[in-house]
Amino acid sequence: MRHLLSAADLTRDDAVLILDTAAELAAVTDRSVKKLPTLRGRTVVNLFFEDSTRTRISFELAAKRLSADVINFAAKGSSVSKGESLKDTALTLEAMGADAVVIRHGASGAPHRLATSGWIQGSVINAGDGTHEHPTQALLDAFTLRDHLKEAGGDLAGLRVAIVGDILHSRVARSNVLLLRTLGAEVVLVAPPTLMPFGVESWPCEVSYDIDDVLPGVDAVMMLRVQAERMKAAYFPSALEYSRMFGLDVARMSRLPEHAIVLHPGPMNRGMEISADVADSPRAVMVEQVANGVSVRMAVMYLLLGGRQEEI
Ligand code: NCD
């Protein structure tokens, strides 16, 4: 595999290989010297056309831990704000010899265009495209679930995961549904009808409109941010009503089975989809998700750029 564009590109074996490699690489992170020489002399470009905190820093750290040279390119402050196209930006990166381009773009399909256009020779990694996909987020979520719910025995077969919130605008939800299914987990999506995607019946998951009904039967719940920046209309009457109907507070969290964990891809809107006491509770694993994100992205770059196993 040369690119990672969609969670659907991964077979079960591919996904397990990435998660296993990430687990080995996580051990490197625990050493006092955190670097591996694997990608020495290679150049990774972080091409971010949309805002990001965790994903951008995580890819940068992951590439640096593998000794790659990293160039961070944010559209704001570059010639993109002077009107330069994706094509001309890509040709510039190619002329500078990028071995991998990590791209986040507001347009669904931009990473696919970059990978299939012939503009660049290197690997393309999708770091979130519009409302479409965010495969490395799904991988780090799977890693976190596997780590916590070890009785699943290596993969996630038999686990039941609820994904709650703004499914309509969420690339995280799409990639998670695909990857969790590939790994054998059951997924149930929960949202108000206005935030459920058109055609969701054809997705490989269940759909519910009642969070209280779903929580007692799941091993994990993933809360999603209401992505107001992607909304051009009113999708629910008020923030207060949304958080009362679909937000996770302590009373609701107590409906979860005792072993169940709470995930959130970040950034959180405390008080909206998740209350502060839930976000700060021991069942919430957001900080681990961020740490696991570095290991998973190291694994993806390591495998796509042909790292050698004995160097771990
Ligand atoms: C998500 C994204 O950008 O898709 N965040 C992330 O990458 N950790 C979700 C969001 O913005 O709400």
mmCIF file with all atom_site columns, N, CA, C and O and ligand atoms in Angstrom, residues 48 50-56 104 127-131 133-134 136-137 140 166 169-173 223-227 229-230 264-269 273 289-290 297, ligand 1:
data_model
loop_
_atom_site.group_PDB
_atom_site.id
_atom_site.type_symbol
_atom_site.label_atom_id
_atom_site.label_alt_id
_atom_site.label_comp_id
_atom_site.label_asym_id
_atom_site.label_entity_id
_atom_site.label_seq_id
_atom_site.pdbx_PDB_ins_code
_atom_site.Cartn_x
_atom_site.Cartn_y
_atom_site.Cartn_z
_atom_site.occupancy
_atom_site.B_iso_or_equiv
_atom_site.pdbx_formal_charge
_atom_site.auth_seq_id
_atom_site.auth_comp_id
_atom_site.auth_asym_id
_atom_site.auth_atom_id
_atom_site.pdbx_PDB_model_num
ATOM   1   N N  . PHE A 1 48  ? -1.606  21.418 5.799  1.00 0.00 ? 48  PHE A N  1
ATOM   2   C CA . PHE A 1 48  ? -2.860  21.615 6.537  1.00 0.00 ? 48  PHE A CA 1
ATOM   3   C C  . PHE A 1 48  ? -3.620  22.828 6.040  1.00 0.00 ? 48  PHE A C  1
ATOM   4   O O  . PHE A 1 48  ? -3.224  23.963 6.295  1.00 0.00 ? 48  PHE A O  1
ATOM   5   N N  . GLU A 1 50  ? -6.806  23.165 6.876  1.00 0.00 ? 50  GLU A N  1
ATOM   6   C CA . GLU A 1 50  ? -7.832  23.405 7.902  1.00 0.00 ? 50  GLU A CA 1
ATOM   7   C C  . GLU A 1 50  ? -7.153  23.422 9.247  1.00 0.00 ? 50  GLU A C  1
ATOM   8   O O  . GLU A 1 50  ? -6.113  22.802 9.439  1.00 0.00 ? 50  GLU A O  1
ATOM   9   N N  . ASP A 1 51  ? -7.813  24.060 10.214 1.00 0.00 ? 51  ASP A N  1
ATOM   10  C CA . ASP A 1 51  ? -7.248  24.153 11.555 1.00 0.00 ? 51  ASP A CA 1
ATOM   11  C C  . ASP A 1 51  ? -7.078  22.773 12.184 1.00 0.00 ? 51  ASP A C  1
ATOM   12  O O  . ASP A 1 51  ? -7.845  21.866 11.909 1.00 0.00 ? 51  ASP A O  1
ATOM   13  N N  . SER A 1 52  ? -6.070  22.665 13.023 1.00 0.00 ? 52  SER A N  1
ATOM   14  C CA . SER A 1 52  ? -5.840  21.409 13.725 1.00 0.00 ? 52  SER A CA 1
ATOM   15  C C  . SER A 1 52  ? -4.904  21.667 14.899 1.00 0.00 ? 52  SER A C  1
ATOM   16  O O  . SER A 1 52  ? -3.987  22.481 14.775 1.00 0.00 ? 52  SER A O  1
ATOM   17  N N  . THR A 1 53  ? -5.132  20.995 15.998 1.00 0.00 ? 53  THR A N  1
ATOM   18  C CA . THR A 1 53  ? -4.170  21.023 17.104 1.00 0.00 ? 53  THR A CA 1
ATOM   19  C C  . THR A 1 53  ? -3.529  19.651 17.193 1.00 0.00 ? 53  THR A C  1
ATOM   20  O O  . THR A 1 53  ? -2.357  19.464 16.838 1.00 0.00 ? 53  THR A O  1
ATOM   21  N N  . ARG A 1 54  ? -4.324  18.661 17.650 1.00 0.00 ? 54  ARG A N  1
ATOM   22  C CA . ARG A 1 54  ? -3.810  17.332 17.914 1.00 0.00 ? 54  ARG A CA 1
ATOM   23  C C  . ARG A 1 54  ? -3.224  16.654 16.680 1.00 0.00 ? 54  ARG A C  1
ATOM   24  O O  . ARG A 1 54  ? -2.116  16.121 16.721 1.00 0.00 ? 54  ARG A O  1
ATOM   25  N N  . THR A 1 55  ? -3.983  16.637 15.588 1.00 0.00 ? 55  THR A N  1
ATOM   26  C CA . THR A 1 55  ? -3.565  15.840 14.437 1.00 0.00 ? 55  THR A CA 1
ATOM   27  C C  . THR A 1 55  ? -2.257  16.367 13.855 1.00 0.00 ? 55  THR A C  1
ATOM   28  O O  . THR A 1 55  ? -1.337  15.597 13.553 1.00 0.00 ? 55  THR A O  1
ATOM   29  N N  . ARG A 1 56  ? -2.129  17.684 13.738 1.00 0.00 ? 56  ARG A N  1
ATOM   30  C CA . ARG A 1 56  ? -0.913  18.236 13.134 1.00 0.00 ? 56  ARG A CA 1
ATOM   31  C C  . ARG A 1 56  ? 0.311   17.995 14.019 1.00 0.00 ? 56  ARG A C  1
ATOM   32  O O  . ARG A 1 56  ? 1.351   17.538 13.562 1.00 0.00 ? 56  ARG A O  1
ATOM   33  N N  . ARG A 1 104 ? -4.611  17.658 5.279  1.00 0.00 ? 104 ARG A N  1
ATOM   34  C CA . ARG A 1 104 ? -5.944  17.938 5.831  1.00 0.00 ? 104 ARG A CA 1
ATOM   35  C C  . ARG A 1 104 ? -6.530  19.043 4.963  1.00 0.00 ? 104 ARG A C  1
ATOM   36  O O  . ARG A 1 104 ? -5.880  20.066 4.718  1.00 0.00 ? 104 ARG A O  1
ATOM   37  N N  . ALA A 1 127 ? -5.313  13.227 6.531  1.00 0.00 ? 127 ALA A N  1
ATOM   38  C CA . ALA A 1 127 ? -5.413  13.661 7.942  1.00 0.00 ? 127 ALA A CA 1
ATOM   39  C C  . ALA A 1 127 ? -6.746  14.340 8.196  1.00 0.00 ? 127 ALA A C  1
ATOM   40  O O  . ALA A 1 127 ? -6.880  15.137 9.120  1.00 0.00 ? 127 ALA A O  1
ATOM   41  N N  . GLY A 1 128 ? -7.747  14.023 7.364  1.00 0.00 ? 128 GLY A N  1
ATOM   42  C CA . GLY A 1 128 ? -9.091  14.602 7.509  1.00 0.00 ? 128 GLY A CA 1
ATOM   43  C C  . GLY A 1 128 ? -9.455  15.390 6.275  1.00 0.00 ? 128 GLY A C  1
ATOM   44  O O  . GLY A 1 128 ? -8.817  16.398 5.981  1.00 0.00 ? 128 GLY A O  1
ATOM   45  N N  . ASP A 1 129 ? -10.463 14.905 5.521  1.00 0.00 ? 129 ASP A N  1
ATOM   46  C CA . ASP A 1 129 ? -10.906 15.644 4.327  1.00 0.00 ? 129 ASP A CA 1
ATOM   47  C C  . ASP A 1 129 ? -12.407 15.944 4.419  1.00 0.00 ? 129 ASP A C  1
ATOM   48  O O  . ASP A 1 129 ? -13.236 15.039 4.369  1.00 0.00 ? 129 ASP A O  1
ATOM   49  N N  . GLY A 1 130 ? -12.705 17.214 4.593  1.00 0.00 ? 130 GLY A N  1
ATOM   50  C CA . GLY A 1 130 ? -14.103 17.656 4.651  1.00 0.00 ? 130 GLY A CA 1
ATOM   51  C C  . GLY A 1 130 ? -14.900 16.839 5.642  1.00 0.00 ? 130 GLY A C  1
ATOM   52  O O  . GLY A 1 130 ? -14.471 16.608 6.775  1.00 0.00 ? 130 GLY A O  1
ATOM   53  N N  . THR A 1 131 ? -16.078 16.386 5.201  1.00 0.00 ? 131 THR A N  1
ATOM   54  C CA . THR A 1 131 ? -16.911 15.560 6.077  1.00 0.00 ? 131 THR A CA 1
ATOM   55  C C  . THR A 1 131 ? -16.746 14.074 5.719  1.00 0.00 ? 131 THR A C  1
ATOM   56  O O  . THR A 1 131 ? -17.577 13.246 6.055  1.00 0.00 ? 131 THR A O  1
ATOM   57  N N  . GLU A 1 133 ? -13.470 11.536 5.540  1.00 0.00 ? 133 GLU A N  1
ATOM   58  C CA . GLU A 1 133 ? -12.772 10.512 6.335  1.00 0.00 ? 133 GLU A CA 1
ATOM   59  C C  . GLU A 1 133 ? -11.572 11.052 7.109  1.00 0.00 ? 133 GLU A C  1
ATOM   60  O O  . GLU A 1 133 ? -11.019 12.105 6.771  1.00 0.00 ? 133 GLU A O  1
ATOM   61  N N  . HIS A 1 134 ? -11.192 10.305 8.100  1.00 0.00 ? 134 HIS A N  1
ATOM   62  C CA . HIS A 1 134 ? -10.058 10.647 8.959  1.00 0.00 ? 134 HIS A CA 1
ATOM   63  C C  . HIS A 1 134 ? -9.480  9.316  9.466  1.00 0.00 ? 134 HIS A C  1
ATOM   64  O O  . HIS A 1 134 ? -9.621  8.960  10.626 1.00 0.00 ? 134 HIS A O  1
ATOM   65  N N  . THR A 1 136 ? -6.561  7.931  10.235 1.00 0.00 ? 136 THR A N  1
ATOM   66  C CA . THR A 1 136 ? -5.626  7.736  11.364 1.00 0.00 ? 136 THR A CA 1
ATOM   67  C C  . THR A 1 136 ? -6.311  7.983  12.702 1.00 0.00 ? 136 THR A C  1
ATOM   68  O O  . THR A 1 136 ? -5.902  7.439  13.721 1.00 0.00 ? 136 THR A O  1
ATOM   69  N N  . GLN A 1 137 ? -7.377  8.793  12.705 1.00 0.00 ? 137 GLN A N  1
ATOM   70  C CA . GLN A 1 137 ? -8.154  8.967  13.941 1.00 0.00 ? 137 GLN A CA 1
ATOM   71  C C  . GLN A 1 137 ? -8.847  7.650  14.294 1.00 0.00 ? 137 GLN A C  1
ATOM   72  O O  . GLN A 1 137 ? -8.845  7.220  15.453 1.00 0.00 ? 137 GLN A O  1
ATOM   73  N N  . LEU A 1 140 ? -6.304  5.299  15.759 1.00 0.00 ? 140 LEU A N  1
ATOM   74  C CA . LEU A 1 140 ? -5.899  5.571  17.146 1.00 0.00 ? 140 LEU A CA 1
ATOM   75  C C  . LEU A 1 140 ? -7.048  5.265  18.100 1.00 0.00 ? 140 LEU A C  1
ATOM   76  O O  . LEU A 1 140 ? -6.818  4.845  19.246 1.00 0.00 ? 140 LEU A O  1
ATOM   77  N N  . ASP A 1 166 ? -22.778 14.728 16.173 1.00 0.00 ? 166 ASP A N  1
ATOM   78  C CA . ASP A 1 166 ? -22.911 15.299 14.838 1.00 0.00 ? 166 ASP A CA 1
ATOM   79  C C  . ASP A 1 166 ? -22.315 14.366 13.780 1.00 0.00 ? 166 ASP A C  1
ATOM   80  O O  . ASP A 1 166 ? -21.258 14.629 13.213 1.00 0.00 ? 166 ASP A O  1
ATOM   81  N N  . HIS A 1 169 ? -21.661 15.667 9.934  1.00 0.00 ? 169 HIS A N  1
ATOM   82  C CA . HIS A 1 169 ? -20.471 16.422 9.519  1.00 0.00 ? 169 HIS A CA 1
ATOM   83  C C  . HIS A 1 169 ? -19.171 15.740 9.923  1.00 0.00 ? 169 HIS A C  1
ATOM   84  O O  . HIS A 1 169 ? -18.108 16.335 9.797  1.00 0.00 ? 169 HIS A O  1
ATOM   85  N N  . SER A 1 170 ? -19.272 14.506 10.431 1.00 0.00 ? 170 SER A N  1
ATOM   86  C CA . SER A 1 170 ? -18.092 13.908 11.067 1.00 0.00 ? 170 SER A CA 1
ATOM   87  C C  . SER A 1 170 ? -17.342 12.915 10.199 1.00 0.00 ? 170 SER A C  1
ATOM   88  O O  . SER A 1 170 ? -17.810 11.807 9.938  1.00 0.00 ? 170 SER A O  1
ATOM   89  N N  . ARG A 1 171 ? -16.143 13.291 9.810  1.00 0.00 ? 171 ARG A N  1
ATOM   90  C CA . ARG A 1 171 ? -15.251 12.337 9.117  1.00 0.00 ? 171 ARG A CA 1
ATOM   91  C C  . ARG A 1 171 ? -14.746 11.286 10.094 1.00 0.00 ? 171 ARG A C  1
ATOM   92  O O  . ARG A 1 171 ? -14.397 10.180 9.698  1.00 0.00 ? 171 ARG A O  1
ATOM   93  N N  . VAL A 1 172 ? -14.716 11.636 11.394 1.00 0.00 ? 172 VAL A N  1
ATOM   94  C CA . VAL A 1 172 ? -14.277 10.673 12.409 1.00 0.00 ? 172 VAL A CA 1
ATOM   95  C C  . VAL A 1 172 ? -15.281 9.510  12.483 1.00 0.00 ? 172 VAL A C  1
ATOM   96  O O  . VAL A 1 172 ? -14.892 8.339  12.540 1.00 0.00 ? 172 VAL A O  1
ATOM   97  N N  . ALA A 1 173 ? -16.567 9.842  12.453 1.00 0.00 ? 173 ALA A N  1
ATOM   98  C CA . ALA A 1 173 ? -17.594 8.793  12.528 1.00 0.00 ? 173 ALA A CA 1
ATOM   99  C C  . ALA A 1 173 ? -17.511 7.866  11.320 1.00 0.00 ? 173 ALA A C  1
ATOM   100 O O  . ALA A 1 173 ? -17.538 6.634  11.461 1.00 0.00 ? 173 ALA A O  1
ATOM   101 N N  . MET A 1 223 ? -18.030 10.353 21.949 1.00 0.00 ? 223 MET A N  1
ATOM   102 C CA . MET A 1 223 ? -18.824 11.574 21.825 1.00 0.00 ? 223 MET A CA 1
ATOM   103 C C  . MET A 1 223 ? -18.194 12.462 20.742 1.00 0.00 ? 223 MET A C  1
ATOM   104 O O  . MET A 1 223 ? -16.972 12.614 20.694 1.00 0.00 ? 223 MET A O  1
ATOM   105 N N  . LEU A 1 224 ? -19.028 13.058 19.895 1.00 0.00 ? 224 LEU A N  1
ATOM   106 C CA . LEU A 1 224 ? -18.507 13.910 18.818 1.00 0.00 ? 224 LEU A CA 1
ATOM   107 C C  . LEU A 1 224 ? -18.897 15.364 19.052 1.00 0.00 ? 224 LEU A C  1
ATOM   108 O O  . LEU A 1 224 ? -19.986 15.651 19.556 1.00 0.00 ? 224 LEU A O  1
ATOM   109 N N  . ARG A 1 225 ? -18.030 16.256 18.622 1.00 0.00 ? 225 ARG A N  1
ATOM   110 C CA . ARG A 1 225 ? -18.296 17.691 18.718 1.00 0.00 ? 225 ARG A CA 1
ATOM   111 C C  . ARG A 1 225 ? -19.381 18.088 17.710 1.00 0.00 ? 225 ARG A C  1
ATOM   112 O O  . ARG A 1 225 ? -19.441 17.525 16.605 1.00 0.00 ? 225 ARG A O  1
ATOM   113 N N  . VAL A 1 226 ? -20.213 19.036 18.092 1.00 0.00 ? 226 VAL A N  1
ATOM   114 C CA . VAL A 1 226 ? -21.146 19.630 17.127 1.00 0.00 ? 226 VAL A CA 1
ATOM   115 C C  . VAL A 1 226 ? -20.322 20.592 16.263 1.00 0.00 ? 226 VAL A C  1
ATOM   116 O O  . VAL A 1 226 ? -19.764 21.561 16.759 1.00 0.00 ? 226 VAL A O  1
ATOM   117 N N  . GLN A 1 227 ? -20.193 20.271 14.960 1.00 0.00 ? 227 GLN A N  1
ATOM   118 C CA . GLN A 1 227 ? -19.252 21.008 14.106 1.00 0.00 ? 227 GLN A CA 1
ATOM   119 C C  . GLN A 1 227 ? -19.934 22.232 13.488 1.00 0.00 ? 227 GLN A C  1
ATOM   120 O O  . GLN A 1 227 ? -20.255 22.260 12.296 1.00 0.00 ? 227 GLN A O  1
ATOM   121 N N  . GLU A 1 229 ? -18.912 24.960 12.520 1.00 0.00 ? 229 GLU A N  1
ATOM   122 C CA . GLU A 1 229 ? -18.258 25.613 11.375 1.00 0.00 ? 229 GLU A CA 1
ATOM   123 C C  . GLU A 1 229 ? -18.676 24.998 10.040 1.00 0.00 ? 229 GLU A C  1
ATOM   124 O O  . GLU A 1 229 ? -18.452 25.587 8.989  1.00 0.00 ? 229 GLU A O  1
ATOM   125 N N  . ARG A 1 230 ? -19.249 23.781 10.074 1.00 0.00 ? 230 ARG A N  1
ATOM   126 C CA . ARG A 1 230 ? -19.701 23.148 8.823  1.00 0.00 ? 230 ARG A CA 1
ATOM   127 C C  . ARG A 1 230 ? -21.205 23.293 8.623  1.00 0.00 ? 230 ARG A C  1
ATOM   128 O O  . ARG A 1 230 ? -21.770 22.733 7.690  1.00 0.00 ? 230 ARG A O  1
ATOM   129 N N  . HIS A 1 264 ? -13.392 10.725 22.964 1.00 0.00 ? 264 HIS A N  1
ATOM   130 C CA . HIS A 1 264 ? -13.751 11.948 22.229 1.00 0.00 ? 264 HIS A CA 1
ATOM   131 C C  . HIS A 1 264 ? -12.531 12.309 21.380 1.00 0.00 ? 264 HIS A C  1
ATOM   132 O O  . HIS A 1 264 ? -11.418 12.336 21.901 1.00 0.00 ? 264 HIS A O  1
ATOM   133 N N  . PRO A 1 265 ? -12.725 12.570 20.075 1.00 0.00 ? 265 PRO A N  1
ATOM   134 C CA . PRO A 1 265 ? -11.549 12.855 19.242 1.00 0.00 ? 265 PRO A CA 1
ATOM   135 C C  . PRO A 1 265 ? -10.929 14.220 19.537 1.00 0.00 ? 265 PRO A C  1
ATOM   136 O O  . PRO A 1 265 ? -9.786  14.480 19.152 1.00 0.00 ? 265 PRO A O  1
ATOM   137 N N  . GLY A 1 266 ? -11.675 15.097 20.222 1.00 0.00 ? 266 GLY A N  1
ATOM   138 C CA . GLY A 1 266 ? -11.215 16.466 20.425 1.00 0.00 ? 266 GLY A CA 1
ATOM   139 C C  . GLY A 1 266 ? -11.357 17.244 19.130 1.00 0.00 ? 266 GLY A C  1
ATOM   140 O O  . GLY A 1 266 ? -11.410 16.640 18.064 1.00 0.00 ? 266 GLY A O  1
ATOM   141 N N  . PRO A 1 267 ? -11.455 18.527 19.181 1.00 0.00 ? 267 PRO A N  1
ATOM   142 C CA . PRO A 1 267 ? -11.559 19.350 20.377 1.00 0.00 ? 267 PRO A CA 1
ATOM   143 C C  . PRO A 1 267 ? -12.945 19.209 21.024 1.00 0.00 ? 267 PRO A C  1
ATOM   144 O O  . PRO A 1 267 ? -13.934 19.102 20.327 1.00 0.00 ? 267 PRO A O  1
ATOM   145 N N  . MET A 1 268 ? -12.956 19.196 22.380 1.00 0.00 ? 268 MET A N  1
ATOM   146 C CA . MET A 1 268 ? -14.231 19.057 23.094 1.00 0.00 ? 268 MET A CA 1
ATOM   147 C C  . MET A 1 268 ? -14.879 20.421 23.284 1.00 0.00 ? 268 MET A C  1
ATOM   148 O O  . MET A 1 268 ? -14.178 21.400 23.487 1.00 0.00 ? 268 MET A O  1
ATOM   149 N N  . ASN A 1 269 ? -16.185 20.424 23.240 1.00 0.00 ? 269 ASN A N  1
ATOM   150 C CA . ASN A 1 269 ? -16.922 21.590 23.717 1.00 0.00 ? 269 ASN A CA 1
ATOM   151 C C  . ASN A 1 269 ? -17.554 21.189 25.041 1.00 0.00 ? 269 ASN A C  1
ATOM   152 O O  . ASN A 1 269 ? -18.642 20.603 25.082 1.00 0.00 ? 269 ASN A O  1
ATOM   153 N N  . GLU A 1 273 ? -21.548 18.691 24.135 1.00 0.00 ? 273 GLU A N  1
ATOM   154 C CA . GLU A 1 273 ? -21.733 17.241 23.944 1.00 0.00 ? 273 GLU A CA 1
ATOM   155 C C  . GLU A 1 273 ? -21.224 16.428 25.128 1.00 0.00 ? 273 GLU A C  1
ATOM   156 O O  . GLU A 1 273 ? -21.537 15.239 25.253 1.00 0.00 ? 273 GLU A O  1
ATOM   157 N N  . GLN A 1 289 ? -5.912  8.794  24.071 1.00 0.00 ? 289 GLN A N  1
ATOM   158 C CA . GLN A 1 289 ? -6.130  8.841  22.619 1.00 0.00 ? 289 GLN A CA 1
ATOM   159 C C  . GLN A 1 289 ? -5.047  9.692  21.954 1.00 0.00 ? 289 GLN A C  1
ATOM   160 O O  . GLN A 1 289 ? -4.498  9.329  20.917 1.00 0.00 ? 289 GLN A O  1
ATOM   161 N N  . VAL A 1 290 ? -4.742  10.833 22.555 1.00 0.00 ? 290 VAL A N  1
ATOM   162 C CA . VAL A 1 290 ? -3.729  11.727 21.962 1.00 0.00 ? 290 VAL A CA 1
ATOM   163 C C  . VAL A 1 290 ? -2.365  11.040 21.948 1.00 0.00 ? 290 VAL A C  1
ATOM   164 O O  . VAL A 1 290 ? -1.659  11.035 20.934 1.00 0.00 ? 290 VAL A O  1
ATOM   165 N N  . ARG A 1 297 ? 0.432   6.974  14.199 1.00 0.00 ? 297 ARG A N  1
ATOM   166 C CA . ARG A 1 297 ? 0.924   7.716  13.012 1.00 0.00 ? 297 ARG A CA 1
ATOM   167 C C  . ARG A 1 297 ? 2.368   7.340  12.694 1.00 0.00 ? 297 ARG A C  1
ATOM   168 O O  . ARG A 1 297 ? 2.762   7.297  11.524 1.00 0.00 ? 297 ARG A O  1
HETATM 169 C C1 . NCD B 2 .   ? -11.758 15.964 14.474 1.00 0.00 ? 1   NCD B C1 1
HETATM 170 C C2 . NCD B 2 .   ? -11.597 16.444 13.040 1.00 0.00 ? 1   NCD B C2 1
HETATM 171 O O1 . NCD B 2 .   ? -10.871 17.406 12.770 1.00 0.00 ? 1   NCD B O1 1
HETATM 172 O O2 . NCD B 2 .   ? -12.177 15.800 12.209 1.00 0.00 ? 1   NCD B O2 1
HETATM 173 N N1 . NCD B 2 .   ? -10.708 16.255 15.317 1.00 0.00 ? 1   NCD B N1 1
HETATM 174 C C3 . NCD B 2 .   ? -9.508  15.572 15.268 1.00 0.00 ? 1   NCD B C3 1
HETATM 175 O O3 . NCD B 2 .   ? -8.903  15.389 14.241 1.00 0.00 ? 1   NCD B O3 1
HETATM 176 N N2 . NCD B 2 .   ? -9.004  15.114 16.427 1.00 0.00 ? 1   NCD B N2 1
HETATM 177 C C4 . NCD B 2 .   ? -13.121 16.230 15.008 1.00 0.00 ? 1   NCD B C4 1
HETATM 178 C C5 . NCD B 2 .   ? -13.584 17.641 15.214 1.00 0.00 ? 1   NCD B C5 1
HETATM 179 O O4 . NCD B 2 .   ? -13.045 18.596 14.677 1.00 0.00 ? 1   NCD B O4 1
HETATM 180 O O5 . NCD B 2 .   ? -14.571 17.778 15.950 1.00 0.00 ? 1   NCD B O5 1
#
